[in-house]
Short mmCIF file of C-alpha atoms in Angstrom, two decimals:
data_model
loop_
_atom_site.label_atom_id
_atom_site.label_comp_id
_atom_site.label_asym_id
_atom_site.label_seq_id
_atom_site.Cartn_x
_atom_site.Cartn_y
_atom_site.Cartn_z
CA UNK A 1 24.16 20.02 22.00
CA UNK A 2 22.99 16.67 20.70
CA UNK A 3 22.06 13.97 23.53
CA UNK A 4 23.97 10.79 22.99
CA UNK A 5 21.72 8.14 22.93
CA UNK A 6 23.62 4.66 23.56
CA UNK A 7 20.84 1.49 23.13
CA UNK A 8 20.70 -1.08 25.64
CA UNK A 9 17.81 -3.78 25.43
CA UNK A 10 16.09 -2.75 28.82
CA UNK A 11 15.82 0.89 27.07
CA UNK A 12 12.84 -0.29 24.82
CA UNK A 13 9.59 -2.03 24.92
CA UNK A 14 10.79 -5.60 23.05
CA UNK A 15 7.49 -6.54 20.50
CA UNK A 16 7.42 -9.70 19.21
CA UNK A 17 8.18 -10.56 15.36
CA UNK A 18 7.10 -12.77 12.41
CA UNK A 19 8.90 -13.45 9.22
CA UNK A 20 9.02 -11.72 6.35
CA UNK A 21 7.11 -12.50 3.65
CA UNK A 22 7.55 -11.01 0.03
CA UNK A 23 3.65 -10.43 -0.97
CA UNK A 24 3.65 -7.55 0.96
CA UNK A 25 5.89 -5.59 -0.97
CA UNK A 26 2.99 -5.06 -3.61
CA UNK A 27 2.02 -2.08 -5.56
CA UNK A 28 -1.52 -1.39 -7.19
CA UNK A 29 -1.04 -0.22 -10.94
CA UNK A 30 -4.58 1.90 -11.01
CA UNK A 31 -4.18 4.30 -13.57
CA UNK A 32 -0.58 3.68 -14.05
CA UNK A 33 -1.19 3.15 -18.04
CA UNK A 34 -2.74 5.87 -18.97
CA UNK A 35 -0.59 8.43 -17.54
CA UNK A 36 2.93 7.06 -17.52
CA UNK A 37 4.37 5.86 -20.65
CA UNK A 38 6.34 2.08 -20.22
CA UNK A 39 8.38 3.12 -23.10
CA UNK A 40 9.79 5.58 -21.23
CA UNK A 41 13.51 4.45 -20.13
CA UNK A 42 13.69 6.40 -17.08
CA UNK A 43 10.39 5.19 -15.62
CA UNK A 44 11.18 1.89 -16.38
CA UNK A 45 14.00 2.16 -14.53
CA UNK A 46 12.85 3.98 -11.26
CA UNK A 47 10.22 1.42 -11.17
CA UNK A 48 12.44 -1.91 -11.76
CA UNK A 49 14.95 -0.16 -9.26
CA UNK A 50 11.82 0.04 -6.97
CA UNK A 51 12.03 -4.03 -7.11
CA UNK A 52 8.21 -4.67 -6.09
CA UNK A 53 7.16 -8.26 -5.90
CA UNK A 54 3.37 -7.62 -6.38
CA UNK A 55 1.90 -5.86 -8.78
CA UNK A 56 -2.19 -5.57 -8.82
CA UNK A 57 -4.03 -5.10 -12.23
CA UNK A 58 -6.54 -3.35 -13.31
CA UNK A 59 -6.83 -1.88 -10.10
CA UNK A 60 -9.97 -1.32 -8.11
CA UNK A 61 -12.67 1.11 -9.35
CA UNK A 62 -11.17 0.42 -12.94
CA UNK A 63 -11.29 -3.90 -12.27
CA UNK A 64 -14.74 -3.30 -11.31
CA UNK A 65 -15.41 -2.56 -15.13
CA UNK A 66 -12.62 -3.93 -16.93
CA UNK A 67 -13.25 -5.91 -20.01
CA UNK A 68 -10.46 -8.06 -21.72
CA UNK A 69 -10.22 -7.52 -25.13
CA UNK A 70 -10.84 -3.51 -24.89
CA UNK A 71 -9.41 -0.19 -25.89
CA UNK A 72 -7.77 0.57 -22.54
CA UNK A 73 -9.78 -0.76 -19.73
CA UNK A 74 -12.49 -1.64 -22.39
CA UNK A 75 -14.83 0.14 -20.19
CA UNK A 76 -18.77 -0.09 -20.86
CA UNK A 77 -20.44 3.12 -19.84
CA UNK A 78 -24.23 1.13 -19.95
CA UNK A 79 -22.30 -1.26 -16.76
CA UNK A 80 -21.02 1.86 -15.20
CA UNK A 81 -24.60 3.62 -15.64
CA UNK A 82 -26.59 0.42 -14.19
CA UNK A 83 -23.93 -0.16 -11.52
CA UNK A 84 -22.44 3.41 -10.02
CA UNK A 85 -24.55 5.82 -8.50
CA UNK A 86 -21.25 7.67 -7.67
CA UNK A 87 -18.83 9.78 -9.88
CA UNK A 88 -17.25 7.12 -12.08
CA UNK A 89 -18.68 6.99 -15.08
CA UNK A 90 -17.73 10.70 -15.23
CA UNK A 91 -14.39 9.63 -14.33
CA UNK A 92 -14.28 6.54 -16.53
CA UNK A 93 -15.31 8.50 -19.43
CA UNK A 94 -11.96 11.16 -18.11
CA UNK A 95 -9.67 8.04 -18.42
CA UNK A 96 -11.28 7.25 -21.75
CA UNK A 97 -10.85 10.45 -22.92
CA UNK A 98 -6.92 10.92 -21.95
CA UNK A 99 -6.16 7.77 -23.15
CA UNK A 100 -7.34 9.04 -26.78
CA UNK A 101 -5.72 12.02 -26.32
CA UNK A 102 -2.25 9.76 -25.91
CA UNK A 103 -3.58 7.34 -29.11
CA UNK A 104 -3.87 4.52 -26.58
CA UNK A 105 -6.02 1.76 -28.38
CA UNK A 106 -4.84 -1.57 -26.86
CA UNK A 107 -5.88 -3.18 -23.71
CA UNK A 108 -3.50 -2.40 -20.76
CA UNK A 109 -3.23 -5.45 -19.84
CA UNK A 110 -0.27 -5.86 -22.67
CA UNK A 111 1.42 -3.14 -20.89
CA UNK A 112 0.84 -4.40 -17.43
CA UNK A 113 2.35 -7.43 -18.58
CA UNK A 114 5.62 -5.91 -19.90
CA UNK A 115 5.85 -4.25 -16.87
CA UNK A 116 5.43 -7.50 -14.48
CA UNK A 117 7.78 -9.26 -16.45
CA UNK A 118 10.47 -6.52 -16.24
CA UNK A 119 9.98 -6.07 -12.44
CA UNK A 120 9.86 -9.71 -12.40
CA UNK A 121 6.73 -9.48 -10.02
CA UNK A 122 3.81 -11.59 -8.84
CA UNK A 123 0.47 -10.43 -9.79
CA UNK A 124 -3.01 -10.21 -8.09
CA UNK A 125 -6.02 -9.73 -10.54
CA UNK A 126 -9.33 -8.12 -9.63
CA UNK A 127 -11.91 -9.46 -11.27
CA UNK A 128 -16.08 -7.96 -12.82
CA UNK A 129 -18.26 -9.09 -10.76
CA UNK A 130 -21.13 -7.58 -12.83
CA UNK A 131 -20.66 -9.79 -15.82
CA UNK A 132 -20.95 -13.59 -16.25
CA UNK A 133 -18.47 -14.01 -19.20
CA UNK A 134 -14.83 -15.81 -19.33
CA UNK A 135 -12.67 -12.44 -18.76
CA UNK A 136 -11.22 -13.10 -16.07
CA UNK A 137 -10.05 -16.96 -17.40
CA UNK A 138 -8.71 -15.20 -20.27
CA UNK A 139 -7.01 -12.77 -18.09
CA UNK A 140 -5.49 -15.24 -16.32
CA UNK A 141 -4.40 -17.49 -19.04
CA UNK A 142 -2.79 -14.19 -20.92
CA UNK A 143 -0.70 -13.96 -17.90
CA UNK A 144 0.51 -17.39 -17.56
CA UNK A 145 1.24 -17.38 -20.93
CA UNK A 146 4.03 -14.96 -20.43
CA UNK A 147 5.47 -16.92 -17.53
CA UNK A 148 3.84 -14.66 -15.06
CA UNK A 149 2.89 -15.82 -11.28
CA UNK A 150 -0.37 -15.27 -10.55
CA UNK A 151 -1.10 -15.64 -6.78
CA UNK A 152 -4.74 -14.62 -6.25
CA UNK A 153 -7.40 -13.16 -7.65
CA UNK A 154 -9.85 -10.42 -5.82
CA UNK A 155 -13.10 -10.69 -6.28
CA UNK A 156 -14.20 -7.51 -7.42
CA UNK A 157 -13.33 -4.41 -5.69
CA UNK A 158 -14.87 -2.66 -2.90
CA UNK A 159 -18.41 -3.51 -3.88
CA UNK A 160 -20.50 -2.78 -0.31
CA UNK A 161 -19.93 0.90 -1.02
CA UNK A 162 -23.26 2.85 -0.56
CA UNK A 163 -22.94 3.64 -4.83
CA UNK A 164 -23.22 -0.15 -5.53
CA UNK A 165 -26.36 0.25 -3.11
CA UNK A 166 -27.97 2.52 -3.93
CA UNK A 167 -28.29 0.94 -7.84
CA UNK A 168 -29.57 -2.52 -6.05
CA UNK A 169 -26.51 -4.08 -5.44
CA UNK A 170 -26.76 -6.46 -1.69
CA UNK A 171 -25.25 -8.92 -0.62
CA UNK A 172 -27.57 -11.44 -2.60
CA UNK A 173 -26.04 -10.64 -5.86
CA UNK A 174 -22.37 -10.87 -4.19
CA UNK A 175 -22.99 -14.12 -3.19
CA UNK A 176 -24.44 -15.52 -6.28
CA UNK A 177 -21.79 -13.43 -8.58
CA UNK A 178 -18.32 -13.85 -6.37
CA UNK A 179 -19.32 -17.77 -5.81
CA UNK A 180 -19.91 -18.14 -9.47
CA UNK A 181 -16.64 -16.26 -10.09
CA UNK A 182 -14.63 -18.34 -7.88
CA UNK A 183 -15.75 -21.77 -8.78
CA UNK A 184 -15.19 -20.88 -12.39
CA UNK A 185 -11.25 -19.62 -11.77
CA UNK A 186 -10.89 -22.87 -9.27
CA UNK A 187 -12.34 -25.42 -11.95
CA UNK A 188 -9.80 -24.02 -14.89
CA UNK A 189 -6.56 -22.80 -12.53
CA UNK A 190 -7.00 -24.81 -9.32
CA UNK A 191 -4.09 -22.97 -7.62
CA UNK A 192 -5.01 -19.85 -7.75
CA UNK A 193 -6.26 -18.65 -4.65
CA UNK A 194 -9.67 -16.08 -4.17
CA UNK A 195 -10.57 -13.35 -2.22
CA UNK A 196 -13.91 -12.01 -1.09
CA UNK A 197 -14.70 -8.14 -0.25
CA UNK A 198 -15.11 -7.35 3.13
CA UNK A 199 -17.17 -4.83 4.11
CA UNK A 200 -16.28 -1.51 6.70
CA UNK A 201 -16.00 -2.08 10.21
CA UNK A 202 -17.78 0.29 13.03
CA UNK A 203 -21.98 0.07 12.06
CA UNK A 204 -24.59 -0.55 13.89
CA UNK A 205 -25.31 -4.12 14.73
CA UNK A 206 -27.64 -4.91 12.26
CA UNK A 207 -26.47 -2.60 9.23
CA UNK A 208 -26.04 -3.54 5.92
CA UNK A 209 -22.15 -3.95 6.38
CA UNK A 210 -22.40 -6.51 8.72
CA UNK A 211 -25.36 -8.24 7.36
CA UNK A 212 -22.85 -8.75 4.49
CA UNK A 213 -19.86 -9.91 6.54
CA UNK A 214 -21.94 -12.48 8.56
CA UNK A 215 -23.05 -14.30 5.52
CA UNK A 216 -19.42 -14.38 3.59
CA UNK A 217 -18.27 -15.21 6.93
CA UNK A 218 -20.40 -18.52 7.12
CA UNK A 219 -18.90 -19.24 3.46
CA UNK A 220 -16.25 -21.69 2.51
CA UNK A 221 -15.17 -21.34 -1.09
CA UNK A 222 -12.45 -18.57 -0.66
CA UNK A 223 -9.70 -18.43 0.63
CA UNK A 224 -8.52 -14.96 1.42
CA UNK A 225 -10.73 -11.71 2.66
CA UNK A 226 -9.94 -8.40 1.04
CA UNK A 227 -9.70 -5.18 3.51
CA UNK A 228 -8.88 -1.94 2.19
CA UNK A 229 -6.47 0.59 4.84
CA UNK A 230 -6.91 4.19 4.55
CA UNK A 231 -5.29 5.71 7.70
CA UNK A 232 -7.53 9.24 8.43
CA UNK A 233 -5.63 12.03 10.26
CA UNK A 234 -7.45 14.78 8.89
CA UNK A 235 -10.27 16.06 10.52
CA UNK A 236 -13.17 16.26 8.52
CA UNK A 237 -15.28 14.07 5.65
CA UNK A 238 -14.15 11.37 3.90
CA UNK A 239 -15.24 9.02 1.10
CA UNK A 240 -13.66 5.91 -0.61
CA UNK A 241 -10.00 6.51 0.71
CA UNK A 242 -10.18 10.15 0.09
CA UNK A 243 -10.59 13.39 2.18
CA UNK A 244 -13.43 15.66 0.16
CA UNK A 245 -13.91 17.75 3.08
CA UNK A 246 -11.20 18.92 5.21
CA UNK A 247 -11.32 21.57 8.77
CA UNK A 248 -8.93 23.94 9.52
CA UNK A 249 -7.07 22.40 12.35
CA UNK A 250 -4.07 24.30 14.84
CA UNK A 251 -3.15 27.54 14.59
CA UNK A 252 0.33 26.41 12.16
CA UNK A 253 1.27 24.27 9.91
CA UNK A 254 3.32 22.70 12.69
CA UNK A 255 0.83 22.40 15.10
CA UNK A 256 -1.40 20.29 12.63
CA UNK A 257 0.74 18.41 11.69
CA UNK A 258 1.80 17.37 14.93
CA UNK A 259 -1.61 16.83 15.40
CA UNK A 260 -1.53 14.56 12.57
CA UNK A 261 1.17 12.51 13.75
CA UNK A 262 -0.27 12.05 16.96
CA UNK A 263 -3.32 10.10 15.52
CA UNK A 264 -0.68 8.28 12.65
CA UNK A 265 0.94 6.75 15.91
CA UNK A 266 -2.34 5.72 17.22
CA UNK A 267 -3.31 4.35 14.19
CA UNK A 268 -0.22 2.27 14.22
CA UNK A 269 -0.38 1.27 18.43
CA UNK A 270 -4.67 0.70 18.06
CA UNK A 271 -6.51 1.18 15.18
CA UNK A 272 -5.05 -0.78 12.71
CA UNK A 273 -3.90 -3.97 15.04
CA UNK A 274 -7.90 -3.78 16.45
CA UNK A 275 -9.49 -3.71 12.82
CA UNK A 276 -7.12 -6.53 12.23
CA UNK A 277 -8.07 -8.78 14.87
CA UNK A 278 -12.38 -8.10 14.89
CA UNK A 279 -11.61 -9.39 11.09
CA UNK A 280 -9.53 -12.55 11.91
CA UNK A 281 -12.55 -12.95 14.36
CA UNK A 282 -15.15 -12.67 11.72
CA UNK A 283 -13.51 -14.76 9.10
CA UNK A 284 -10.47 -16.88 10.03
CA UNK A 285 -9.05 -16.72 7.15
CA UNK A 286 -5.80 -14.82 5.35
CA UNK A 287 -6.29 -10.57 5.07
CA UNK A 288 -4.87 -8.97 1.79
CA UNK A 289 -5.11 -5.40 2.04
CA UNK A 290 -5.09 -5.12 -1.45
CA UNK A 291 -5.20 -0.86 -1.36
CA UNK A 292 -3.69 1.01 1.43
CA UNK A 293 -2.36 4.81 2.24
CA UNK A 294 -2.87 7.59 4.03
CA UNK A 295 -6.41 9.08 3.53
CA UNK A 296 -5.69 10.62 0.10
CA UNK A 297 -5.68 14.44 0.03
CA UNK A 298 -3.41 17.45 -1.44
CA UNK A 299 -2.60 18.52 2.21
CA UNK A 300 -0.30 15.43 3.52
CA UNK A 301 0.45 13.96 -0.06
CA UNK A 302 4.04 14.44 -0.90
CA UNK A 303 4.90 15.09 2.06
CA UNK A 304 7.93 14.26 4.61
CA UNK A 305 4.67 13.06 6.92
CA UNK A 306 3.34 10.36 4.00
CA UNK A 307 7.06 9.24 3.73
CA UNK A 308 7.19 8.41 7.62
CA UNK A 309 3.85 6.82 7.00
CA UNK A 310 4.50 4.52 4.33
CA UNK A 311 7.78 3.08 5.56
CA UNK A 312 5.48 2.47 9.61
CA UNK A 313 2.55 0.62 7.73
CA UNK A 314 5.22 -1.87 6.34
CA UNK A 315 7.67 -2.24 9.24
CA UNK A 316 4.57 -2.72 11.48
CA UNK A 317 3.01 -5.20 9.73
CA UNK A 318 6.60 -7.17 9.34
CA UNK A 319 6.76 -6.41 13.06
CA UNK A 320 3.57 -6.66 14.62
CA UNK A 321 1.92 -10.12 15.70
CA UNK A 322 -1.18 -8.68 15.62
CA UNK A 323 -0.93 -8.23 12.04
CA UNK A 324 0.77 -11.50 11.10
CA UNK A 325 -2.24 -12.75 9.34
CA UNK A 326 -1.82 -10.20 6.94
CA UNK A 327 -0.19 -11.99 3.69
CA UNK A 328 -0.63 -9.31 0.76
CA UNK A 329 -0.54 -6.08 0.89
CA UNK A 330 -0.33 -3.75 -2.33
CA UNK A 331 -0.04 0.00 -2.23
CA UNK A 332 -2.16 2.73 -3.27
CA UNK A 333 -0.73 3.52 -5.85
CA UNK A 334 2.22 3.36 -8.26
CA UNK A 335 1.32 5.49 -10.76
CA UNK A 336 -1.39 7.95 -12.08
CA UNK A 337 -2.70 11.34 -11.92
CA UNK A 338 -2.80 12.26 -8.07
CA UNK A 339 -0.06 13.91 -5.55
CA UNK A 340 -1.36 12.04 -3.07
CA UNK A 341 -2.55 8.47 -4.24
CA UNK A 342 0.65 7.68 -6.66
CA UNK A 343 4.50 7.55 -6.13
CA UNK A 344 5.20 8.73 -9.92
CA UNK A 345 2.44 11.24 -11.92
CA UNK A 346 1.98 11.11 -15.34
CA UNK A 347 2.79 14.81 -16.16
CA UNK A 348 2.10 15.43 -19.56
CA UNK A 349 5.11 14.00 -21.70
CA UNK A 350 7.13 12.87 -18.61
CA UNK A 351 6.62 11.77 -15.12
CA UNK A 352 6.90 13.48 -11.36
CA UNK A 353 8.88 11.40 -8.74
CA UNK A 354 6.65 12.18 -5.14
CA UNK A 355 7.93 11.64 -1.44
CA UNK A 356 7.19 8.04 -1.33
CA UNK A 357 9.69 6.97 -3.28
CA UNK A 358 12.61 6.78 -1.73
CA UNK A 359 11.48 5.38 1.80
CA UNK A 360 9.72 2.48 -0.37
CA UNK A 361 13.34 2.09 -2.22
CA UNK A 362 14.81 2.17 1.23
CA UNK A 363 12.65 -0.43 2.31
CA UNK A 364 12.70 -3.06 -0.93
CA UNK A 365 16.07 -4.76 0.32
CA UNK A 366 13.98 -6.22 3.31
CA UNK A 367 12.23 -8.20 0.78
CA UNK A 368 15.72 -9.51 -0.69
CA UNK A 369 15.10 -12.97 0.93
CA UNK A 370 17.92 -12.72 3.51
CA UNK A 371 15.64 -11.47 6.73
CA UNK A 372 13.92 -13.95 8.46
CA UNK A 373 12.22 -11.97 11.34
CA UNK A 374 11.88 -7.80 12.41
CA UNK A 375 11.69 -6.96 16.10
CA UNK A 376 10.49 -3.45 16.94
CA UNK A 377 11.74 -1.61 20.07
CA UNK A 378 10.83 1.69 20.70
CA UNK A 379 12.55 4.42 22.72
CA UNK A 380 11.22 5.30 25.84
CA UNK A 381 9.24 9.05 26.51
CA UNK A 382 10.09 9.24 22.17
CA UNK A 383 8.21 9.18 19.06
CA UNK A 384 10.91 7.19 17.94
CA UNK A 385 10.83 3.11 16.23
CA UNK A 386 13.58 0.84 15.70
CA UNK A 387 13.00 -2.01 13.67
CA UNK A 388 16.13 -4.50 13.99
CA UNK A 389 16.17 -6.89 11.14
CA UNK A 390 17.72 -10.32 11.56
CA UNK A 391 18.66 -12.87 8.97
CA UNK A 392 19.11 -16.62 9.15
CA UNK A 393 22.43 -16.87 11.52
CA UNK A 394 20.06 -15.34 13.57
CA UNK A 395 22.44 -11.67 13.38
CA UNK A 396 20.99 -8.16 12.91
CA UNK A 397 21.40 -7.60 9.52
CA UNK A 398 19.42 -4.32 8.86
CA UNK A 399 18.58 -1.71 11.47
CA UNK A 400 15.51 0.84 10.07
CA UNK A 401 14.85 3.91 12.25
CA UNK A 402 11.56 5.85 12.32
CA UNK A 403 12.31 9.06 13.71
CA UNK A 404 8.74 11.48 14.03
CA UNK A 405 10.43 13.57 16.62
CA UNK A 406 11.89 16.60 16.04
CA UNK A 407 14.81 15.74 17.66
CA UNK A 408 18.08 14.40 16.78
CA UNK A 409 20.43 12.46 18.15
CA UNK A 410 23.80 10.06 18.06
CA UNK A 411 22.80 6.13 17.54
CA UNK A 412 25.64 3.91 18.33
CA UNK A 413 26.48 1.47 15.55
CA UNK A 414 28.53 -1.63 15.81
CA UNK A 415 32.16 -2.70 13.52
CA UNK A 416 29.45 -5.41 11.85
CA UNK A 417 27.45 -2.22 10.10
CA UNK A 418 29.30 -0.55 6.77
CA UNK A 419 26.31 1.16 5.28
CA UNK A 420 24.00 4.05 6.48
CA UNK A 421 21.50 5.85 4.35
CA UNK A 422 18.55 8.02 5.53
CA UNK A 423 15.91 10.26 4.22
CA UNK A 424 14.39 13.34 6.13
CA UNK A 425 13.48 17.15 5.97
CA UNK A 426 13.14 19.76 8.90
CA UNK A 427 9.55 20.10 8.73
CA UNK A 428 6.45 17.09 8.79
CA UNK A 429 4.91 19.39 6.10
CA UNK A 430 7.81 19.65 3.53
CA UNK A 431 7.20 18.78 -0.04
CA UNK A 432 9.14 16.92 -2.20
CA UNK A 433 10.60 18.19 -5.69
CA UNK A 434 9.96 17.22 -9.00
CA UNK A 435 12.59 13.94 -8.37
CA UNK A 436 11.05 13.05 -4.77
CA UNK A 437 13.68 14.39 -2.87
CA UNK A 438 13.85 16.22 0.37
CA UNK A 439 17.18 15.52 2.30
CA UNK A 440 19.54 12.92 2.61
CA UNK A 441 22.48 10.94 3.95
CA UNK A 442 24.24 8.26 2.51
CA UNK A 443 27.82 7.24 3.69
CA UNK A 444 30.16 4.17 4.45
CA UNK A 445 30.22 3.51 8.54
CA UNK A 446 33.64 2.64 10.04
CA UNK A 447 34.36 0.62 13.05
CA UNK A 448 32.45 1.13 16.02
CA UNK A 449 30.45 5.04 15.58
CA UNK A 450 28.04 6.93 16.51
CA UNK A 451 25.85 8.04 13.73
CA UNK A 452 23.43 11.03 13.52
CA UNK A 453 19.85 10.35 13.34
CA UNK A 454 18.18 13.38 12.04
CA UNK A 455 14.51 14.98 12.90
CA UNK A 456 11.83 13.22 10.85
CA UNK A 457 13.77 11.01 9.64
CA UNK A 458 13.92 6.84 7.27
CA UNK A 459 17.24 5.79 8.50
CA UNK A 460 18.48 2.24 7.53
CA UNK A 461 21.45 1.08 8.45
CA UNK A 462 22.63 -2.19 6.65
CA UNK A 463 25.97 -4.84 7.84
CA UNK A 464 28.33 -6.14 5.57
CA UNK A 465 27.82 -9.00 3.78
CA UNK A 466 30.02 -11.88 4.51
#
């Protein structure tokens, strides 16, 4: 029998809100081009129906090398050689390759462009820090051109990794390039804001990571600080947002995965609100998280676990005080070649819709303009979030229910609600088909009800506009 759950306000722990902000509905679009076609009706459509208001181009390891003007990315393999001591110019030369393969011989940044305009995004640029040229003004002027918003641009992209190091790269040439960089966008485009790449939390005192945030951090000619959020539940090695090394943990699937969940929830309650606030220490200035996911690997990608991921990390942040400094975020990834990095894979001809995309559909009509501030309650002695959104008359508007239990149960709904629509499956572990779907509900309330919140479930419940 299911327990009837009825919600008074003394029930939950009340957490305190902020308002919404649209810039962190973002997407990164890594990839994206060479595996899914634009010209392709039905991707164009999942993605405009997707509505994201940030789109980030080229994307991170590919910005790094990008050259305007190009075939593609117009990569250089003699930059990648000097710069990488890691695996992409094997990769770059992979991208190069499929591209061919498809007859690709213009510069993406045409199709990124068609693509921001139908979406009718913003866009963040990353910019080459290894090259003193005008690419990035002429970038940025392409994009204005075509009545495109551009509201920052990073400079470069997770450049204090050990591969940048271990070619020469320090600190000493990120000052001199990212200064350089910035002055030259500011004296052209004076509106357009700049980031600087921070470096990884957690070393010793005087390693090189914090060698390199102490000296940015006594810098004044930025005005945002890029951080990077890869939340790691697996056991085992990881490197650059992605698990290459992963222990047998629990003695089930089920078992792991609760295991998993356990440390998502911590992530949520600790990890991420404390990296958060030692950065807002360090710099005082605005965080984009310009790439963020679950640690990438084949075990939790597609998954009903990544879905209940993806729709905490935004609720939290449009929840959480802690993380109100936070004013970009863009997601790892739309599109490409990976299960667990992109929410559509290029798959040959066509495209594969993965578990991500539905929660994040679920989730764009908080970005509609109408929601002014999120309050997050959560139910006592359950793994259990609800997120009540209210808009300007100061009403609940929304309601969005995390469920990671794997219980159900009745939630009582007022006469102001018409609308319910969730997303779920039985097991943590469940895959998603070929369209993204698991299981769903999606039905007209009536009056006063009680309405069934399933195990592991994205519930949203949305009032009638008056």
């Amino acid at each position: 029998m299911r327990q009837l759950i009825i919600v008074f306000i003394f029930s939950f722990k009340l957490i305190a809100a902020q308002v919404v902000q649209k810039n962190l509905f973002g997407f990164a679009t890594s990839n994206t081009f060479t595996y899914c076609d634009i010209n392709d009706t039905s991707f164009m459509n999942k993605v405009t129906d997707l509505n994201p208001k940030v789109l980030r181009f080229p994307g991170g390891a590919v910005g790094n090398y990008y050259h305007f003007g190009g075939s593609g990315y117009g990569f250089d393999f003699q930059e990648i050689e000097k710069y990488d001591a890691g695996k992409f110019l094997k990769r770059s030369k992979g991208l190069v390759r499929d591209a061919s393969k498809k007859g690709h011989t213009h510069d993406y940044i045409n199709d990124f462009i068609i693509l921001a305009k139908a979406t009718n995004s913003q866009v963040i640029l990353v910019a080459n820090m290894f090259v003193d040229n005008d690419d990035i003004i002429k970038m940025i002027t392409k994009i204005i051109a075509n009545d495109i918003e551009i509201i920052g641009v990073e400079l470069g992209s997770e450049l204090t990794n050990r591969y940048f190091f271990e070619k020469g790269y320090t600190i000493d040439d990120y000052l001199i390039s990212a200064k350089r960089c910035s002055n030259r966008i500011k004296l052209n485009f004076p509106r357009i804001q700049t980031a600087i790449v921070a470096a990884p939390l957690g070393k010793a005192k005087n390693h090189r990571h914090n060698i390199w945030n102490n000296k940015l951090s006594e810098l004044d000619y930025y005005d945002a600080v890029i951080v990077h959020s890869y939340a790691k539940v697996i056991t085992g090695k990881d490197l650059f947002g992605q698990m290459i090394l992963e222990e047998d943990e629990g003695l089930s699937k089920k078992e792991t995965f609760n295991m998993y969940k356990s440390r998502v929830i911590n992530f949520f309650a600790n990890d991420l609100p404390d990296e958060i606030k030692i950065y807002n220490t360090i710099f005082n200035k605005p965080i984009w998280i310009t790439e963020w996911n679950l640690q990438m690997s084949k075990t939790t990608g597609n998954t009903m676990f990544q879905s209940l991921f993806v729709s905490n990390y935004l609720l939290e942040i449009l929840s959480n005080k802690d993380l109100a400094n936070i004013s970009i975020t863009t997601y790892h990834n739309l599109a490409g070649r990976t299960v667990s990095g992109s929410i559509f894979k290029g798959d040959n001809e066509s495209f594969i819709t993965h578990s991500t995309y539905f929660p994040f559909s679920m989730l764009s009509v908080l970005f509609e303009g109408n929601i002014i501030k999120i309050k997050k309650n959560k139910i006592k002695d359950k793994d259990v979030y609800i997120y009540n959104c209210y808009n300007s008359d100061n009403k609940i508007h929304m309601i969005y229910i995390i469920n990671w239990s794997n219980k159900d149960f009745d939630y009582r709904v007022n006469k102001n609600m018409n609308l319910f629509n969730s997303f779920y499956s039985k097991n943590l572990y469940d895959r998603a088909n070929e369209k993204g779907r698991l299981s769903s509900d999606f039905y007209m309330l009536e009056g006063d009800s009680n309405t069934l919140i399933r195990p592991y479930s994205i519930s949203v419940i949305e009032g009638k506009n008056e």
